[in-house]
mmCIF file of C-alpha atoms and ligand atoms in Angstrom:
data_model
loop_
_atom_site.group_PDB
_atom_site.id
_atom_site.type_symbol
_atom_site.label_atom_id
_atom_site.label_comp_id
_atom_site.label_asym_id
_atom_site.label_seq_id
_atom_site.Cartn_x
_atom_site.Cartn_y
_atom_site.Cartn_z
ATOM 1 C CA MET A 1 -39.743 -99.603 39.385
ATOM 2 C CA SER A 2 -42.072 -99.519 42.324
ATOM 3 C CA ASP A 3 -44.484 -102.102 40.931
ATOM 4 C CA VAL A 4 -41.918 -104.802 40.211
ATOM 5 C CA ARG A 5 -42.688 -106.363 43.576
ATOM 6 C CA THR A 6 -46.281 -106.956 42.600
ATOM 7 C CA TYR A 7 -45.054 -109.393 39.952
ATOM 8 C CA SER A 8 -43.171 -111.477 42.434
ATOM 9 C CA VAL A 9 -45.840 -113.768 43.780
ATOM 10 C CA GLY A 10 -47.529 -116.534 41.901
ATOM 11 C CA THR A 11 -47.099 -115.221 38.396
ATOM 12 C CA MET A 12 -45.543 -116.857 35.388
ATOM 13 C CA ALA A 13 -41.816 -116.334 34.935
ATOM 14 C CA THR A 14 -42.478 -114.245 31.884
ATOM 15 C CA ALA A 15 -44.654 -111.749 33.653
ATOM 16 C CA ALA A 16 -42.346 -111.737 36.646
ATOM 17 C CA ARG A 17 -39.248 -110.918 34.759
ATOM 18 C CA SER A 18 -40.101 -108.803 31.826
ATOM 19 C CA GLN A 19 -41.412 -105.406 31.180
ATOM 20 C CA THR A 20 -41.035 -104.682 27.526
ATOM 21 C CA LEU A 21 -40.792 -101.136 26.367
ATOM 22 C CA GLU A 22 -43.239 -101.779 23.579
ATOM 23 C CA VAL A 23 -44.848 -104.779 21.934
ATOM 24 C CA VAL A 24 -43.315 -105.682 18.599
ATOM 25 C CA ARG A 25 -46.130 -107.044 16.490
ATOM 26 C CA ASP A 26 -44.543 -108.274 13.304
ATOM 27 C CA ALA A 27 -42.202 -111.180 14.112
ATOM 28 C CA HIS A 28 -39.268 -109.641 12.254
ATOM 29 C CA GLU A 29 -40.145 -105.972 12.359
ATOM 30 C CA SER A 30 -36.980 -104.014 13.051
ATOM 31 C CA ILE A 31 -36.436 -103.495 16.740
ATOM 32 C CA ILE A 32 -33.295 -101.346 16.580
ATOM 33 C CA HIS A 33 -32.984 -98.368 14.255
ATOM 34 C CA VAL A 34 -29.605 -96.721 13.975
ATOM 35 C CA ASP A 35 -29.832 -93.561 11.927
ATOM 36 C CA ARG A 36 -26.766 -91.627 10.749
ATOM 37 C CA LEU A 37 -24.830 -92.464 13.883
ATOM 38 C CA THR A 38 -21.534 -90.614 14.033
ATOM 39 C CA ALA A 39 -19.526 -91.167 17.200
ATOM 40 C CA PHE A 40 -16.411 -89.618 18.662
ATOM 41 C CA TYR A 41 -13.942 -90.283 21.438
ATOM 42 C CA GLY A 42 -12.711 -86.759 22.047
ATOM 43 C CA ASN A 43 -11.860 -85.402 18.605
ATOM 44 C CA LYS A 44 -11.451 -88.828 17.044
ATOM 45 C CA ARG A 45 -14.363 -89.919 14.883
ATOM 46 C CA VAL A 46 -14.878 -93.682 15.187
ATOM 47 C CA LEU A 47 -18.325 -94.158 13.626
ATOM 48 C CA ASN A 48 -19.342 -92.310 10.504
ATOM 49 C CA GLU A 49 -23.003 -91.936 9.534
ATOM 50 C CA VAL A 50 -23.939 -95.515 10.363
ATOM 51 C CA THR A 51 -27.510 -96.356 9.388
ATOM 52 C CA LEU A 52 -28.820 -99.825 10.158
ATOM 53 C CA LYS A 53 -32.107 -101.535 10.960
ATOM 54 C CA ILE A 54 -31.906 -104.673 13.052
ATOM 55 C CA PRO A 55 -34.830 -107.086 12.741
ATOM 56 C CA SER A 56 -36.358 -108.623 15.830
ATOM 57 C CA ASN A 57 -36.148 -112.303 16.730
ATOM 58 C CA GLN A 58 -33.202 -112.872 14.460
ATOM 59 C CA ILE A 59 -29.416 -112.820 14.757
ATOM 60 C CA THR A 60 -27.530 -109.948 13.158
ATOM 61 C CA ALA A 61 -23.739 -110.274 12.972
ATOM 62 C CA LEU A 62 -21.394 -107.279 12.933
ATOM 63 C CA ILE A 63 -18.106 -108.063 11.220
ATOM 64 C CA GLY A 64 -15.107 -106.021 10.127
ATOM 65 C CA PRO A 65 -11.425 -105.357 10.814
ATOM 66 C CA SER A 66 -10.114 -104.627 14.274
ATOM 67 C CA GLY A 67 -10.757 -101.022 15.264
ATOM 68 C CA CYS A 68 -13.549 -100.465 12.718
ATOM 69 C CA GLY A 69 -16.040 -99.571 15.471
ATOM 70 C CA LYS A 70 -18.030 -102.763 16.101
ATOM 71 C CA THR A 71 -17.752 -102.604 19.893
ATOM 72 C CA THR A 72 -18.436 -98.877 19.925
ATOM 73 C CA LEU A 73 -21.596 -99.425 17.893
ATOM 74 C CA LEU A 74 -22.701 -102.284 20.148
ATOM 75 C CA ARG A 75 -22.016 -100.320 23.328
ATOM 76 C CA THR A 76 -23.901 -97.339 21.989
ATOM 77 C CA LEU A 77 -26.986 -99.502 21.542
ATOM 78 C CA ASN A 78 -27.246 -100.007 25.308
ATOM 79 C CA ARG A 79 -25.754 -96.638 26.319
ATOM 80 C CA MET A 80 -22.585 -98.174 27.727
ATOM 81 C CA SER A 81 -20.506 -95.871 25.520
ATOM 82 C CA TYR A 82 -22.020 -92.934 27.345
ATOM 83 C CA ALA A 83 -19.944 -93.870 30.389
ATOM 84 C CA THR A 84 -16.675 -93.522 28.448
ATOM 85 C CA PRO A 85 -15.081 -90.117 29.052
ATOM 86 C CA GLY A 86 -14.936 -88.098 25.844
ATOM 87 C CA PHE A 87 -17.598 -90.124 24.060
ATOM 88 C CA ARG A 88 -20.291 -88.280 22.169
ATOM 89 C CA HIS A 89 -22.454 -88.984 19.182
ATOM 90 C CA GLU A 90 -24.621 -87.435 16.543
ATOM 91 C CA GLY A 91 -27.555 -89.196 14.895
ATOM 92 C CA THR A 92 -30.011 -91.444 16.684
ATOM 93 C CA VAL A 93 -30.377 -94.931 18.086
ATOM 94 C CA GLN A 94 -33.953 -96.054 18.573
ATOM 95 C CA ILE A 95 -34.693 -99.265 20.403
ATOM 96 C CA LEU A 96 -38.217 -100.581 20.754
ATOM 97 C CA GLY A 97 -39.430 -97.257 19.446
ATOM 98 C CA GLN A 98 -37.550 -95.083 21.918
ATOM 99 C CA ASP A 99 -34.530 -92.857 21.455
ATOM 100 C CA VAL A 100 -31.874 -94.301 23.787
ATOM 101 C CA ARG A 101 -30.360 -90.884 24.371
ATOM 102 C CA SER A 102 -33.471 -89.494 25.984
ATOM 103 C CA LEU A 103 -34.986 -92.539 27.672
ATOM 104 C CA LYS A 104 -37.322 -91.789 30.518
ATOM 105 C CA ASP A 105 -37.117 -95.223 32.099
ATOM 106 C CA VAL A 106 -33.498 -96.353 31.977
ATOM 107 C CA GLU A 107 -34.079 -99.179 34.461
ATOM 108 C CA THR A 108 -36.663 -100.921 32.299
ATOM 109 C CA PHE A 109 -34.466 -100.363 29.259
ATOM 110 C CA ARG A 110 -31.485 -101.972 30.969
ATOM 111 C CA ARG A 111 -33.545 -105.057 31.733
ATOM 112 C CA SER A 112 -34.640 -105.261 28.119
ATOM 113 C CA VAL A 113 -31.100 -105.233 26.737
ATOM 114 C CA GLY A 114 -28.634 -107.860 28.018
ATOM 115 C CA MET A 115 -24.962 -108.193 27.131
ATOM 116 C CA LEU A 116 -22.252 -110.841 26.976
ATOM 117 C CA PHE A 117 -18.596 -109.886 26.693
ATOM 118 C CA GLN A 118 -15.534 -111.548 25.223
ATOM 119 C CA ARG A 119 -14.348 -112.700 28.637
ATOM 120 C CA PRO A 120 -16.906 -114.282 30.949
ATOM 121 C CA ASN A 121 -17.421 -111.981 33.909
ATOM 122 C CA PRO A 122 -19.206 -113.904 36.668
ATOM 123 C CA PHE A 123 -19.718 -111.910 39.844
ATOM 124 C CA PRO A 124 -17.650 -112.890 42.922
ATOM 125 C CA MET A 125 -20.516 -114.745 44.567
ATOM 126 C CA SER A 126 -21.994 -118.215 44.287
ATOM 127 C CA ILE A 127 -23.148 -119.654 40.957
ATOM 128 C CA LEU A 128 -26.755 -119.509 42.142
ATOM 129 C CA ASP A 129 -26.456 -115.926 43.377
ATOM 130 C CA ASN A 130 -25.065 -114.864 40.002
ATOM 131 C CA VAL A 131 -28.346 -115.855 38.368
ATOM 132 C CA THR A 132 -30.675 -114.655 41.112
ATOM 133 C CA LEU A 133 -29.038 -111.327 42.019
ATOM 134 C CA ALA A 134 -31.059 -109.128 39.682
ATOM 135 C CA LEU A 135 -34.259 -110.968 40.576
ATOM 136 C CA LYS A 136 -33.570 -110.282 44.257
ATOM 137 C CA LEU A 137 -33.169 -106.603 43.487
ATOM 138 C CA PHE A 138 -36.590 -106.733 41.811
ATOM 139 C CA GLY A 139 -38.091 -108.136 45.012
ATOM 140 C CA ILE A 140 -38.891 -111.580 43.630
ATOM 141 C CA SER A 141 -39.377 -114.229 46.333
ATOM 142 C CA LYS A 142 -36.516 -116.592 47.145
ATOM 143 C CA ARG A 143 -38.494 -119.649 46.137
ATOM 144 C CA ARG A 144 -39.361 -118.148 42.772
ATOM 145 C CA ARG A 145 -35.794 -116.854 42.269
ATOM 146 C CA ASN A 146 -34.440 -120.340 42.756
ATOM 147 C CA GLU A 147 -37.004 -121.787 40.364
ATOM 148 C CA ILE A 148 -36.052 -119.259 37.713
ATOM 149 C CA ALA A 149 -32.340 -119.900 38.290
ATOM 150 C CA GLU A 150 -32.859 -123.637 37.777
ATOM 151 C CA GLU A 151 -34.854 -122.938 34.654
ATOM 152 C CA MET A 152 -32.161 -120.644 33.227
ATOM 153 C CA LEU A 153 -29.247 -122.901 34.179
ATOM 154 C CA GLY A 154 -31.174 -125.728 32.543
ATOM 155 C CA GLU A 155 -31.745 -123.668 29.437
ATOM 156 C CA VAL A 156 -28.011 -123.053 28.970
ATOM 157 C CA GLY A 157 -27.249 -126.722 29.638
ATOM 158 C CA LEU A 158 -25.429 -126.080 32.915
ATOM 159 C CA LEU A 159 -27.819 -127.496 35.465
ATOM 160 C CA HIS A 160 -26.960 -131.143 35.021
ATOM 161 C CA GLU A 161 -23.244 -130.341 34.797
ATOM 162 C CA ILE A 162 -23.000 -128.379 38.041
ATOM 163 C CA LYS A 163 -26.072 -129.349 40.038
ATOM 164 C CA ASP A 164 -24.037 -130.053 43.188
ATOM 165 C CA ARG A 165 -21.989 -126.868 42.953
ATOM 166 C CA LEU A 166 -24.682 -124.190 42.890
ATOM 167 C CA HIS A 167 -23.450 -122.701 46.167
ATOM 168 C CA GLN A 168 -19.836 -122.685 45.098
ATOM 169 C CA SER A 169 -17.866 -119.945 43.405
ATOM 170 C CA PRO A 170 -18.001 -119.823 39.592
ATOM 171 C CA SER A 171 -14.207 -119.675 39.542
ATOM 172 C CA SER A 172 -14.057 -123.476 39.430
ATOM 173 C CA LEU A 173 -16.075 -123.550 36.195
ATOM 174 C CA SER A 174 -14.429 -123.816 32.781
ATOM 175 C CA GLY A 175 -14.405 -120.726 30.544
ATOM 176 C CA GLY A 176 -17.253 -122.121 28.465
ATOM 177 C CA GLN A 177 -19.304 -122.914 31.571
ATOM 178 C CA GLN A 178 -18.642 -119.425 32.967
ATOM 179 C CA GLN A 179 -19.831 -117.868 29.721
ATOM 180 C CA ARG A 180 -23.007 -119.978 29.828
ATOM 181 C CA LEU A 181 -23.483 -118.905 33.458
ATOM 182 C CA CYS A 182 -23.246 -115.272 32.335
ATOM 183 C CA LEU A 183 -25.799 -116.053 29.645
ATOM 184 C CA ALA A 184 -28.134 -117.619 32.240
ATOM 185 C CA ARG A 185 -27.673 -114.494 34.383
ATOM 186 C CA ALA A 186 -28.560 -112.271 31.439
ATOM 187 C CA LEU A 187 -31.586 -114.404 30.553
ATOM 188 C CA ALA A 188 -32.982 -114.371 34.093
ATOM 189 C CA VAL A 189 -34.478 -110.913 33.585
ATOM 190 C CA GLU A 190 -35.942 -111.864 30.199
ATOM 191 C CA PRO A 191 -34.238 -109.363 27.912
ATOM 192 C CA LYS A 192 -35.733 -108.587 24.526
ATOM 193 C CA ILE A 193 -32.310 -107.937 23.029
ATOM 194 C CA LEU A 194 -28.951 -109.610 23.656
ATOM 195 C CA LEU A 195 -25.752 -107.827 22.653
ATOM 196 C CA LEU A 196 -22.834 -110.206 22.179
ATOM 197 C CA ASP A 197 -19.299 -108.860 21.822
ATOM 198 C CA GLU A 198 -17.148 -111.741 20.565
ATOM 199 C CA PRO A 199 -18.699 -113.978 23.215
ATOM 200 C CA ALA A 200 -16.961 -117.146 22.043
ATOM 201 C CA SER A 201 -13.568 -115.846 21.036
ATOM 202 C CA ALA A 202 -11.943 -117.092 24.252
ATOM 203 C CA LEU A 203 -13.610 -120.515 24.081
ATOM 204 C CA ASP A 204 -12.653 -123.880 22.627
ATOM 205 C CA PRO A 205 -14.521 -125.143 19.532
ATOM 206 C CA LYS A 206 -16.888 -127.403 21.508
ATOM 207 C CA SER A 207 -17.940 -124.635 23.901
ATOM 208 C CA THR A 208 -18.228 -122.274 20.951
ATOM 209 C CA ARG A 209 -20.626 -124.585 19.117
ATOM 210 C CA LEU A 210 -22.670 -125.062 22.271
ATOM 211 C CA LEU A 211 -22.995 -121.323 22.722
ATOM 212 C CA GLU A 212 -23.885 -120.869 19.059
ATOM 213 C CA SER A 213 -26.675 -123.429 19.308
ATOM 214 C CA LEU A 214 -28.042 -121.536 22.316
ATOM 215 C CA PHE A 215 -28.013 -118.288 20.358
ATOM 216 C CA VAL A 216 -29.939 -119.890 17.506
ATOM 217 C CA ARG A 217 -32.538 -121.191 19.925
ATOM 218 C CA LEU A 218 -32.805 -117.867 21.752
ATOM 219 C CA ALA A 219 -33.478 -116.056 18.474
ATOM 220 C CA GLU A 220 -36.907 -117.674 18.519
ATOM 221 C CA ARG A 221 -37.841 -115.269 21.290
ATOM 222 C CA MET A 222 -35.336 -112.419 21.303
ATOM 223 C CA THR A 223 -33.099 -110.323 19.085
ATOM 224 C CA LEU A 224 -29.363 -110.974 19.075
ATOM 225 C CA VAL A 225 -26.600 -108.703 17.808
ATOM 226 C CA LEU A 226 -23.346 -110.628 17.528
ATOM 227 C CA VAL A 227 -19.952 -109.000 17.026
ATOM 228 C CA THR A 228 -17.585 -111.630 15.699
ATOM 229 C CA HIS A 229 -14.230 -111.941 13.977
ATOM 230 C CA ASN A 230 -15.138 -115.469 13.071
ATOM 231 C CA LEU A 231 -16.818 -115.246 9.681
ATOM 232 C CA ALA A 232 -17.621 -118.945 9.723
ATOM 233 C CA GLN A 233 -19.526 -118.288 12.934
ATOM 234 C CA ALA A 234 -21.463 -115.451 11.319
ATOM 235 C CA LYS A 235 -22.274 -117.803 8.446
ATOM 236 C CA ARG A 236 -23.410 -120.540 10.801
ATOM 237 C CA VAL A 237 -25.720 -118.524 13.021
ATOM 238 C CA ALA A 238 -26.545 -115.065 11.696
ATOM 239 C CA HIS A 239 -29.617 -114.328 9.599
ATOM 240 C CA HIS A 240 -28.182 -110.942 8.662
ATOM 241 C CA THR A 241 -24.637 -109.672 8.541
ATOM 242 C CA ALA A 242 -23.323 -106.115 8.523
ATOM 243 C CA PHE A 243 -19.789 -105.393 7.336
ATOM 244 C CA MET A 244 -18.034 -102.359 8.829
ATOM 245 C CA GLU A 245 -14.765 -100.715 7.886
ATOM 246 C CA SER A 246 -13.106 -97.569 9.295
ATOM 247 C CA GLY A 247 -16.229 -96.560 11.204
ATOM 248 C CA GLU A 248 -18.512 -96.976 8.204
ATOM 249 C CA LEU A 249 -21.192 -99.519 7.588
ATOM 250 C CA VAL A 250 -20.125 -100.694 4.158
ATOM 251 C CA GLU A 251 -22.997 -103.077 3.498
ATOM 252 C CA TRP A 252 -25.480 -105.254 5.251
ATOM 253 C CA GLY A 253 -27.975 -107.866 4.267
ATOM 254 C CA ASP A 254 -28.899 -111.501 4.240
ATOM 255 C CA THR A 255 -25.857 -113.437 5.522
ATOM 256 C CA ALA A 256 -25.713 -115.969 2.686
ATOM 257 C CA GLU A 257 -25.951 -113.188 0.097
ATOM 258 C CA LEU A 258 -23.369 -110.986 1.755
ATOM 259 C CA PHE A 259 -20.860 -113.829 1.769
ATOM 260 C CA SER A 260 -21.646 -115.261 -1.664
ATOM 261 C CA ALA A 261 -22.346 -112.071 -3.599
ATOM 262 C CA PRO A 262 -21.098 -108.982 -1.765
ATOM 263 C CA LYS A 263 -22.123 -105.767 -3.465
ATOM 264 C CA ASP A 264 -19.210 -103.641 -2.322
ATOM 265 C CA GLU A 265 -15.637 -104.350 -3.359
ATOM 266 C CA ARG A 266 -14.422 -103.708 0.215
ATOM 267 C CA THR A 267 -16.711 -106.443 1.544
ATOM 268 C CA LYS A 268 -15.591 -108.793 -1.181
ATOM 269 C CA VAL A 269 -11.905 -108.298 -0.349
ATOM 270 C CA TYR A 270 -12.499 -108.719 3.398
ATOM 271 C CA VAL A 271 -14.613 -111.837 3.007
ATOM 272 C CA GLU A 272 -12.155 -113.440 0.579
ATOM 273 C CA GLU A 273 -9.265 -112.731 2.923
ATOM 274 C CA HIS A 274 -10.976 -114.011 6.054
ATOM 275 C CA ILE A 275 -13.237 -116.837 5.097
ATOM 276 C CA GLY A 276 -10.210 -119.104 4.535
HETATM 277 N N1 LIG B 301 -12.282 -95.470 25.265
HETATM 278 C C1 LIG B 301 -11.732 -95.113 24.096
HETATM 279 N N2 LIG B 301 -11.071 -93.952 23.961
HETATM 280 C C2 LIG B 301 -10.532 -93.579 22.779
HETATM 281 N N3 LIG B 301 -10.595 -94.319 21.656
HETATM 282 C C3 LIG B 301 -11.242 -95.494 21.734
HETATM 283 C C4 LIG B 301 -11.845 -95.961 22.952
HETATM 284 N N4 LIG B 301 -12.412 -97.168 22.704
HETATM 285 C C5 LIG B 301 -12.172 -97.433 21.405
HETATM 286 N N5 LIG B 301 -11.472 -96.431 20.827
HETATM 287 C C6 LIG B 301 -11.060 -96.359 19.416
HETATM 288 O O1 LIG B 301 -12.232 -96.379 18.617
HETATM 289 C C7 LIG B 301 -12.017 -97.129 17.431
HETATM 290 C C8 LIG B 301 -13.078 -98.224 17.357
HETATM 291 O O2 LIG B 301 -12.852 -99.132 18.421
HETATM 292 P P1 LIG B 301 -13.785 -100.375 18.689
HETATM 293 O O3 LIG B 301 -13.332 -100.971 19.958
HETATM 294 O O4 LIG B 301 -15.191 -99.940 18.591
HETATM 295 O O5 LIG B 301 -13.419 -101.305 17.443
HETATM 296 P P2 LIG B 301 -13.728 -102.832 17.180
HETATM 297 O O6 LIG B 301 -14.216 -102.914 15.770
HETATM 298 O O7 LIG B 301 -14.596 -103.364 18.248
HETATM 299 O O8 LIG B 301 -12.278 -103.492 17.269
HETATM 300 P P3 LIG B 301 -11.866 -104.971 17.728
HETATM 301 O O9 LIG B 301 -12.295 -105.866 16.606
HETATM 302 O O10 LIG B 301 -10.371 -104.903 17.843
HETATM 303 O O11 LIG B 301 -12.539 -105.261 19.021
HETATM 304 C C9 LIG B 301 -10.591 -97.647 17.511
HETATM 305 O O12 LIG B 301 -9.778 -96.784 16.772
HETATM 306 C C10 LIG B 301 -10.264 -97.570 18.984
HETATM 307 O O13 LIG B 301 -8.891 -97.381 19.179
HETATM 308 MG MG1 LIG B 302 -14.344 -104.849 19.690
#
């Protein structure tokens, strides 16, 4: 975007880092509309007529057996699936009012939708540079970049833990710290949506709880979609939960209701088997 540079001097962090695709007025108006999404890898159908509305500023969990299509659905929301050879889909995904398939401004879209993966993936550069890299690409001044990095590292609780190591490689950080660094990196560009693909499954319980508390806090200002195998985690943090099986969205709704009174027998069986 040619005008990103104009945001770089003397503006608030919010203005500097975000360009939303559209203002969402109602606090929990749905921000992501998936309509009859059917997806294929080659001839293999992996999502079947999935229809789902994801409310803004809340956490929606996607649960279901391995191979049911959770990651494929998540990666289709931010177009990552499009990079997989043989992938194609029918139906639509609308985010912030725009069809992701035919976006005119992919760069702005990418900034609006951040992602965390199962394994932390810090870049091979210093801790500080991990957080400031995207801001540098947007032409934001070094002083401001460093301020934002401090703010973000503080937000994820890392600043006081690693204050003296900002110029060191992230490889010396624990898995939980690396994942929080990746979260700080994602937050630096002020996304509107965060996609989380089993972000805590490689972490110990303490790091997991820390990350969960961050997600809950972030939901005050952004929308989170959390793929998890950990049903207790979905119960702890998600406002809404969607249960998938064999590429189908079996049911979705209020998390407490879905766990206590599932409408579909398939959900009931899965929840009973996995809640422990
Ligand atoms: N790149 C690919 N090429 C072909 N098939 C794929 C590819 N990626 C995933 N699949 C298949 O698509 C189906 C859905 O996979 P997906 O990774 O979305 O499931 P998932 O619910 O995330 O599973 P898990 O819980 O194990 O992560 C599976 O049958 C999987 O084998
Ligand atoms: Mg997966």
